CSV table of N, CA and C in Angstrom, one decimal:
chain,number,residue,atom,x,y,z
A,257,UNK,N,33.2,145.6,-37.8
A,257,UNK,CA,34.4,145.4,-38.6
A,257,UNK,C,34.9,146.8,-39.0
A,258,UNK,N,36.0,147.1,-39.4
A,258,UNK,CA,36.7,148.1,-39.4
A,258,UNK,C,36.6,148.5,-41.1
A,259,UNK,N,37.0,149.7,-41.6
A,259,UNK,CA,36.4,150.1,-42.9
A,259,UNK,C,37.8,149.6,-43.3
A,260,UNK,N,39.1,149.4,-43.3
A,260,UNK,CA,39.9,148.6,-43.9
A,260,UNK,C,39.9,147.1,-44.2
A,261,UNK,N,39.1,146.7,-43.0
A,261,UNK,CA,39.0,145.0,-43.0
A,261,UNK,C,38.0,145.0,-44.3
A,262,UNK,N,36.7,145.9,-44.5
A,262,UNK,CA,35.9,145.9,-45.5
A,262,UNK,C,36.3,146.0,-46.9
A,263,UNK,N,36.7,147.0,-46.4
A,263,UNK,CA,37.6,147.2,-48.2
A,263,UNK,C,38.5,145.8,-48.9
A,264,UNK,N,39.1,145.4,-47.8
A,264,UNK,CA,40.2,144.2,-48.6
A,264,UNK,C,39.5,143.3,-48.5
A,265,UNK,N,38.0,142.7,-48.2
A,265,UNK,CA,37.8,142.1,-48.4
A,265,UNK,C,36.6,142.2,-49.9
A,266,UNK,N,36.3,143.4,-50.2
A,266,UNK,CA,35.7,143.9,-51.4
A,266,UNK,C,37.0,143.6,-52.2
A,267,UNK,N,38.1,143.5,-52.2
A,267,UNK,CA,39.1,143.6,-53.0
A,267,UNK,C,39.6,142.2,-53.3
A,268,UNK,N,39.2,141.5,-52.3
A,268,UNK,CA,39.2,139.8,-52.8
A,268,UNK,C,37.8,139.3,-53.4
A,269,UNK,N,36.8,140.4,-53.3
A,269,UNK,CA,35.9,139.9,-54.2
A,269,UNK,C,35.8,140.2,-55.4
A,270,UNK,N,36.4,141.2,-55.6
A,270,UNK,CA,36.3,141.8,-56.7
A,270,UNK,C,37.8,141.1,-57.5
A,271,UNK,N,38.6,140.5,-57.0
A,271,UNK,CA,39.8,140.2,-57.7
A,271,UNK,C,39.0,138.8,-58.2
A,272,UNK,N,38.5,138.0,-57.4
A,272,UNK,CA,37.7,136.6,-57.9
A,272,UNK,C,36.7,136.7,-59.0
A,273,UNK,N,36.3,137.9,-58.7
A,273,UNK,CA,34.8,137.8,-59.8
A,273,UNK,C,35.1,137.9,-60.8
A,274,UNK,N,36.2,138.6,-61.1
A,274,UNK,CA,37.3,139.2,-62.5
A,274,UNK,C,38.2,138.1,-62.9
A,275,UNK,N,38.5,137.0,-62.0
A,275,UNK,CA,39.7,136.1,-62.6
A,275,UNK,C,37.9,135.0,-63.0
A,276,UNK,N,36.9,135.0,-63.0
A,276,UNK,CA,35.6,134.1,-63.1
A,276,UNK,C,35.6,134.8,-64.7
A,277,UNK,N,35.8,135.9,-64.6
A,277,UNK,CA,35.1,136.7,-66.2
A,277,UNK,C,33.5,137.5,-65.8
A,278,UNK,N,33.4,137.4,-64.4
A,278,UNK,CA,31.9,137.7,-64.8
A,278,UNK,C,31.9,139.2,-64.6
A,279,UNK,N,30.4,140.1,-64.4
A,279,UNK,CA,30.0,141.4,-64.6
A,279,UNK,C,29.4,140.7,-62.9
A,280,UNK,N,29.2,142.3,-62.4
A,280,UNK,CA,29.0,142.6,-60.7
A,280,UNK,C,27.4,141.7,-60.7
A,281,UNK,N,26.6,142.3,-62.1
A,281,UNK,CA,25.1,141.9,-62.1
A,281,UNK,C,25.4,140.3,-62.1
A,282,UNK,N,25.8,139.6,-63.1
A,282,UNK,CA,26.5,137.8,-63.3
A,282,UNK,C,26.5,137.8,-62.0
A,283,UNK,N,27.2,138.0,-61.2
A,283,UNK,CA,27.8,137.6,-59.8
A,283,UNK,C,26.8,137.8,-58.7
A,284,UNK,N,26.1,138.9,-58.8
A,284,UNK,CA,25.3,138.8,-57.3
A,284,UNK,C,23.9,138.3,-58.1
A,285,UNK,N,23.8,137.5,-59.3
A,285,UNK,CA,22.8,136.7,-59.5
A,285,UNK,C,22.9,135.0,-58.9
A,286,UNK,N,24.6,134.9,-59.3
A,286,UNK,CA,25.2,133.3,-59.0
A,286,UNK,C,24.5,133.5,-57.4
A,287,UNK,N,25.2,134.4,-56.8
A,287,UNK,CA,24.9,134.5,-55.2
A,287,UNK,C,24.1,134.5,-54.5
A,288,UNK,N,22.6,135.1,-55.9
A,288,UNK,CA,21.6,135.0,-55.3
A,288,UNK,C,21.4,136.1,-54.5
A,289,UNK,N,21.7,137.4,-54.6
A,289,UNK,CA,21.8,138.8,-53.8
A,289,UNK,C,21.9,140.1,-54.8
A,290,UNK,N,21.1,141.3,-54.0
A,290,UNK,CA,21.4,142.1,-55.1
A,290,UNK,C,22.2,143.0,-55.6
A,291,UNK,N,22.3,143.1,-56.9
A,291,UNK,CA,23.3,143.5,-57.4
A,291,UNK,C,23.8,144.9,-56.8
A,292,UNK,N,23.0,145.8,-56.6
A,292,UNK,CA,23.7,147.3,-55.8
A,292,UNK,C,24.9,146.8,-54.4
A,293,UNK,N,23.8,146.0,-53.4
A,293,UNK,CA,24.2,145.3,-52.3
A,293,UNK,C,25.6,144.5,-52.7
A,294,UNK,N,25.8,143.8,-53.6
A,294,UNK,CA,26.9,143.2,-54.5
A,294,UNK,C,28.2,144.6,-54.1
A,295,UNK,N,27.3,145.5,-55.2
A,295,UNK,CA,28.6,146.4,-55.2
A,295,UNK,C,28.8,147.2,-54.3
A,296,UNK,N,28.5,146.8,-53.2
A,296,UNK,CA,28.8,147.8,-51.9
A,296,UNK,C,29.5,146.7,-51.3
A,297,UNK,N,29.1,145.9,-51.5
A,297,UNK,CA,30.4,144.8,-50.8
A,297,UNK,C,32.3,144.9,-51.4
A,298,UNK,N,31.8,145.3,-53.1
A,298,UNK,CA,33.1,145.1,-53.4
A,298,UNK,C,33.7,146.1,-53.0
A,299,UNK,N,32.9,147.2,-52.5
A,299,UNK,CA,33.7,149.3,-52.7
A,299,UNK,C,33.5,148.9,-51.0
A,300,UNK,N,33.3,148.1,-50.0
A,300,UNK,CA,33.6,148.5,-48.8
A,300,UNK,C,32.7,148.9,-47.9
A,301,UNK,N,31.3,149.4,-48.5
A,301,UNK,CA,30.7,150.0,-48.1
A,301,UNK,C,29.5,149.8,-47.0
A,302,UNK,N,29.5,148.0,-46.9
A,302,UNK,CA,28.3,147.1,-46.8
A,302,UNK,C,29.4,146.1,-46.5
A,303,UNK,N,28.7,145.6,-44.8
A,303,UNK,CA,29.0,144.5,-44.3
A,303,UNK,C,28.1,143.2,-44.8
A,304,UNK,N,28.1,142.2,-44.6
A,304,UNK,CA,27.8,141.0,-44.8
A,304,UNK,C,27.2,140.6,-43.8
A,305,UNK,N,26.2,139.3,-44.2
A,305,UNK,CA,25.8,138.6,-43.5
A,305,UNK,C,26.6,137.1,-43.4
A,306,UNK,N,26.0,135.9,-42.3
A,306,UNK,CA,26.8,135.0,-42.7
A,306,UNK,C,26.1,134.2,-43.6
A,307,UNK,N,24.8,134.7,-43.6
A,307,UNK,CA,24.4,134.0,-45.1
A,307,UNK,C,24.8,134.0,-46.4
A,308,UNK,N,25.3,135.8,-46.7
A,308,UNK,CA,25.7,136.5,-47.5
A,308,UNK,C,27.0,136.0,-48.0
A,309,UNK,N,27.9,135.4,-46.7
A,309,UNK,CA,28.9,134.8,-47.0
A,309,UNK,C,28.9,133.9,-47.4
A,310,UNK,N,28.3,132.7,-47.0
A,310,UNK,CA,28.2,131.4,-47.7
A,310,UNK,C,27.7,131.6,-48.9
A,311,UNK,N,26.6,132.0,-49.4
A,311,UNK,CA,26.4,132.2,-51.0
A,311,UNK,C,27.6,132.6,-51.4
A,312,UNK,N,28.4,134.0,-51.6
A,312,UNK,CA,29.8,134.3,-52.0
A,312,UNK,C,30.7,133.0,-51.6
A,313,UNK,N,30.7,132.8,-50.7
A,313,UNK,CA,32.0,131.3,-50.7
A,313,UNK,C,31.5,130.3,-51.7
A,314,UNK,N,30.3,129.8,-51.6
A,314,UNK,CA,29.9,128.8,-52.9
A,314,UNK,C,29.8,129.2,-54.0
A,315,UNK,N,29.2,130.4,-54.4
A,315,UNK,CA,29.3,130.9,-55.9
A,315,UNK,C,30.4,131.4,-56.5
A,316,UNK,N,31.6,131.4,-55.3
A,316,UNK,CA,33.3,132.2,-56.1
A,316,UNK,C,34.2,130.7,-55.7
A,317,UNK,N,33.2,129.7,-55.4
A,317,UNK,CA,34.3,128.6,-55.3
A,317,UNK,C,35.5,129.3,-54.1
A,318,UNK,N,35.1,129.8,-53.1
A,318,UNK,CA,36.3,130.3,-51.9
A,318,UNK,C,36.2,130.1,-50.9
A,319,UNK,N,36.8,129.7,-50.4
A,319,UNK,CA,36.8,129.1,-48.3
A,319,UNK,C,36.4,130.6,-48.0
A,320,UNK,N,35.3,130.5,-47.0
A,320,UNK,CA,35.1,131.7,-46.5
A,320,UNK,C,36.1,132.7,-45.8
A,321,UNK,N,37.0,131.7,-45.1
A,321,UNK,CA,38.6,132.4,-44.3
A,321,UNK,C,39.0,133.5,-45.5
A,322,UNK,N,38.8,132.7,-46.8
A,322,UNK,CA,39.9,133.7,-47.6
A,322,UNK,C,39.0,134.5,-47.6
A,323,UNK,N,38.3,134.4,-48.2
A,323,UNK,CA,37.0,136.6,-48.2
A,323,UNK,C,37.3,136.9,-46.9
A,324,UNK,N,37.1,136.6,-45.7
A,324,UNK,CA,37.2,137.4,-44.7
A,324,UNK,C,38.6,138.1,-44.2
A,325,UNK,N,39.6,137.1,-44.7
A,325,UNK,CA,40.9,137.2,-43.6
A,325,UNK,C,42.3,137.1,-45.0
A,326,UNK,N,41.6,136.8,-46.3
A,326,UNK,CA,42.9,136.5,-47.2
A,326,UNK,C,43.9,135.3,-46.7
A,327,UNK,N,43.3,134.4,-46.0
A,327,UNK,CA,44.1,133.0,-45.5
A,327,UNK,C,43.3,131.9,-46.2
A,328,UNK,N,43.6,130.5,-46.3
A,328,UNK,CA,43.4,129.9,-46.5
A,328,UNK,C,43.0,129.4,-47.7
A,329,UNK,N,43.6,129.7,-49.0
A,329,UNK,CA,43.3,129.5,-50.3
A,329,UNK,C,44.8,129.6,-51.1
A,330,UNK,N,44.5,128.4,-51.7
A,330,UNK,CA,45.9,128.3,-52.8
A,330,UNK,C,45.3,127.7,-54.0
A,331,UNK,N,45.1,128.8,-55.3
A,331,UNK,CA,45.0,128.2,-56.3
A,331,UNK,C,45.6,127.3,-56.8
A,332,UNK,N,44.9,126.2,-57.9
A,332,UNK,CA,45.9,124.4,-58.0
A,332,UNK,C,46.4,124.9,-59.0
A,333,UNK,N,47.3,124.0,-59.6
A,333,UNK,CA,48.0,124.2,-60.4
A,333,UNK,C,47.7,123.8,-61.8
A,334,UNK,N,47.3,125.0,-62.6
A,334,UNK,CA,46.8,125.0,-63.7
A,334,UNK,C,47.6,124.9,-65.0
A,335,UNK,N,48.8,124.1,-64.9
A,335,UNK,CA,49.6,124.1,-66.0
A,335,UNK,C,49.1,123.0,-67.2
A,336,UNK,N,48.2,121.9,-66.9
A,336,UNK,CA,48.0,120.9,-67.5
A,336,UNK,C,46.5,121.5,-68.8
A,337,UNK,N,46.0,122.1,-67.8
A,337,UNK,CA,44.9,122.8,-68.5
A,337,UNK,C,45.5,123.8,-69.3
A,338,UNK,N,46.4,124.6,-69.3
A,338,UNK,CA,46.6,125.6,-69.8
A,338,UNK,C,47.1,124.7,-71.2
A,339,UNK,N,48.5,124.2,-70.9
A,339,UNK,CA,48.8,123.8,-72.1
A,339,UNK,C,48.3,123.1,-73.2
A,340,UNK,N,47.0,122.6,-72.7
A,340,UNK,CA,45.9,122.0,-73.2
A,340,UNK,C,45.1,123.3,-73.9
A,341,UNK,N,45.3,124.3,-73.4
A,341,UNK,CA,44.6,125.6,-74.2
A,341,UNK,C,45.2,126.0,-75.3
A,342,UNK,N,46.5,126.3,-74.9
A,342,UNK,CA,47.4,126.5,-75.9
A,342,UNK,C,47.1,125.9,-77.4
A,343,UNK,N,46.7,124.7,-77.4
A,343,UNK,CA,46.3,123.9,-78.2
A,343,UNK,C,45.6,124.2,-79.2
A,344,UNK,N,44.3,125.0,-78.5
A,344,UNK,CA,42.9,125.6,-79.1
A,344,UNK,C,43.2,126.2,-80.7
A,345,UNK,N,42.1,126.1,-81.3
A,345,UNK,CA,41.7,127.4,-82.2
A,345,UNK,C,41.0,128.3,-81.8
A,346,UNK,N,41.1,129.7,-82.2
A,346,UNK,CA,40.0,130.6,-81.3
A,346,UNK,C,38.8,130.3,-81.0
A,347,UNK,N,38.2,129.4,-82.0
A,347,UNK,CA,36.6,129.2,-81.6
A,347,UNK,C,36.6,128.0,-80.4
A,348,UNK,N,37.7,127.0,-80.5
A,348,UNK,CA,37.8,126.1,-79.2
A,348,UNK,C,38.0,126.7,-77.9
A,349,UNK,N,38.7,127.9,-78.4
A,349,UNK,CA,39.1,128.9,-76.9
A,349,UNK,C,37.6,129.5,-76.0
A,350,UNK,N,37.0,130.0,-77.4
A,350,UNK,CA,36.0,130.6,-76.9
A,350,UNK,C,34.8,129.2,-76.5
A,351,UNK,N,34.5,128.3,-77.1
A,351,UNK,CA,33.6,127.1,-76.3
A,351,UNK,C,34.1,126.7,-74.9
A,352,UNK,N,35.5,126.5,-74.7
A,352,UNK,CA,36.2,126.4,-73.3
A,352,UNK,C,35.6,126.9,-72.3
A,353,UNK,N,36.1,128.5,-72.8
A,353,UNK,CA,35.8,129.2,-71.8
A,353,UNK,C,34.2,129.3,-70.8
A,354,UNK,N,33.4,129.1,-72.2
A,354,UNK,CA,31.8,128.9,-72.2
A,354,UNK,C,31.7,128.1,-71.1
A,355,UNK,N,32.0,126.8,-71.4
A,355,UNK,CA,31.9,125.2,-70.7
A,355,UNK,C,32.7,125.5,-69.5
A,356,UNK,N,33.8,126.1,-69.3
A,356,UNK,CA,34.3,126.4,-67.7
A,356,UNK,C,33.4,127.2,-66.8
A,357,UNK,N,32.5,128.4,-67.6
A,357,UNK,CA,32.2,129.0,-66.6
A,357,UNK,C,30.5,128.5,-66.4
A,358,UNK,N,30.5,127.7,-67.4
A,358,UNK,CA,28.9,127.1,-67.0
A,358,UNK,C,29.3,125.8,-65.6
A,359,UNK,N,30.5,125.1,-65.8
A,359,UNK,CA,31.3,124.1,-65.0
A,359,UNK,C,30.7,124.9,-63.5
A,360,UNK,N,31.7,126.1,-63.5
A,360,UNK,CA,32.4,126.5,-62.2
A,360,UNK,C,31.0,127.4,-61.3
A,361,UNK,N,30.0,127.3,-62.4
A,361,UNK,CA,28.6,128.0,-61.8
A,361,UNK,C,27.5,126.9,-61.3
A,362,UNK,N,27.8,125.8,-61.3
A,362,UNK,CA,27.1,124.6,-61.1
A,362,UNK,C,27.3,123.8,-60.0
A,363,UNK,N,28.4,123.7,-59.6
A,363,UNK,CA,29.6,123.3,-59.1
A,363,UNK,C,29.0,123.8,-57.5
């Protein structure tokens, strides 16, 4: 694989793991890999395995196409939720968020 194909695809991992809320260590724990190994994937530096990938596709909730190729992924449409946030007091904001990311790590 080519050091640009690497990089953008460190750059869709790293844009997922940030829209989750988590830290590089959070993330290559969900995945089950280690964390240095983690961050060589996001900076480009470290090819993958396809095991490597399947953990990342299950633990970022992402079709593998999209890490590899940036195809095949369309976030849903989160307006029903949101406005439902809107709603919140900050301490409901903050339980939300709790309960989403224990949700979307389970999952």
């Amino acid at each position: 694989m080519e050091k640009q194909q690497l990089v953008e695809i460190g750059q869709r991992l790293r844009q997922r793991r940030q829209e989750l809320g988590l830290t590089r260590d959070k993330m290559s724990e969900l995945a089950d890999i280690g964390s240095g190994y983690y961050g060589q994937l996001e900076v480009g530096t470290s090819q993958m395995s396809v095991d490597t990938l399947a953990k990342l596709s299950r633990s970022m909730h992402l079709p593998m196409e999209y890490i590899l190729f940036g195809d095949g992924y369309e976030p849903g449409d989160s307006s029903a939720v949101i406005e439902l946030l809107h709603r919140c007091t900050p301490r409901e904001l903050a339980l939300a968020e709790e309960i989403l990311k224990l949700f979307l790590m389970k999952v």
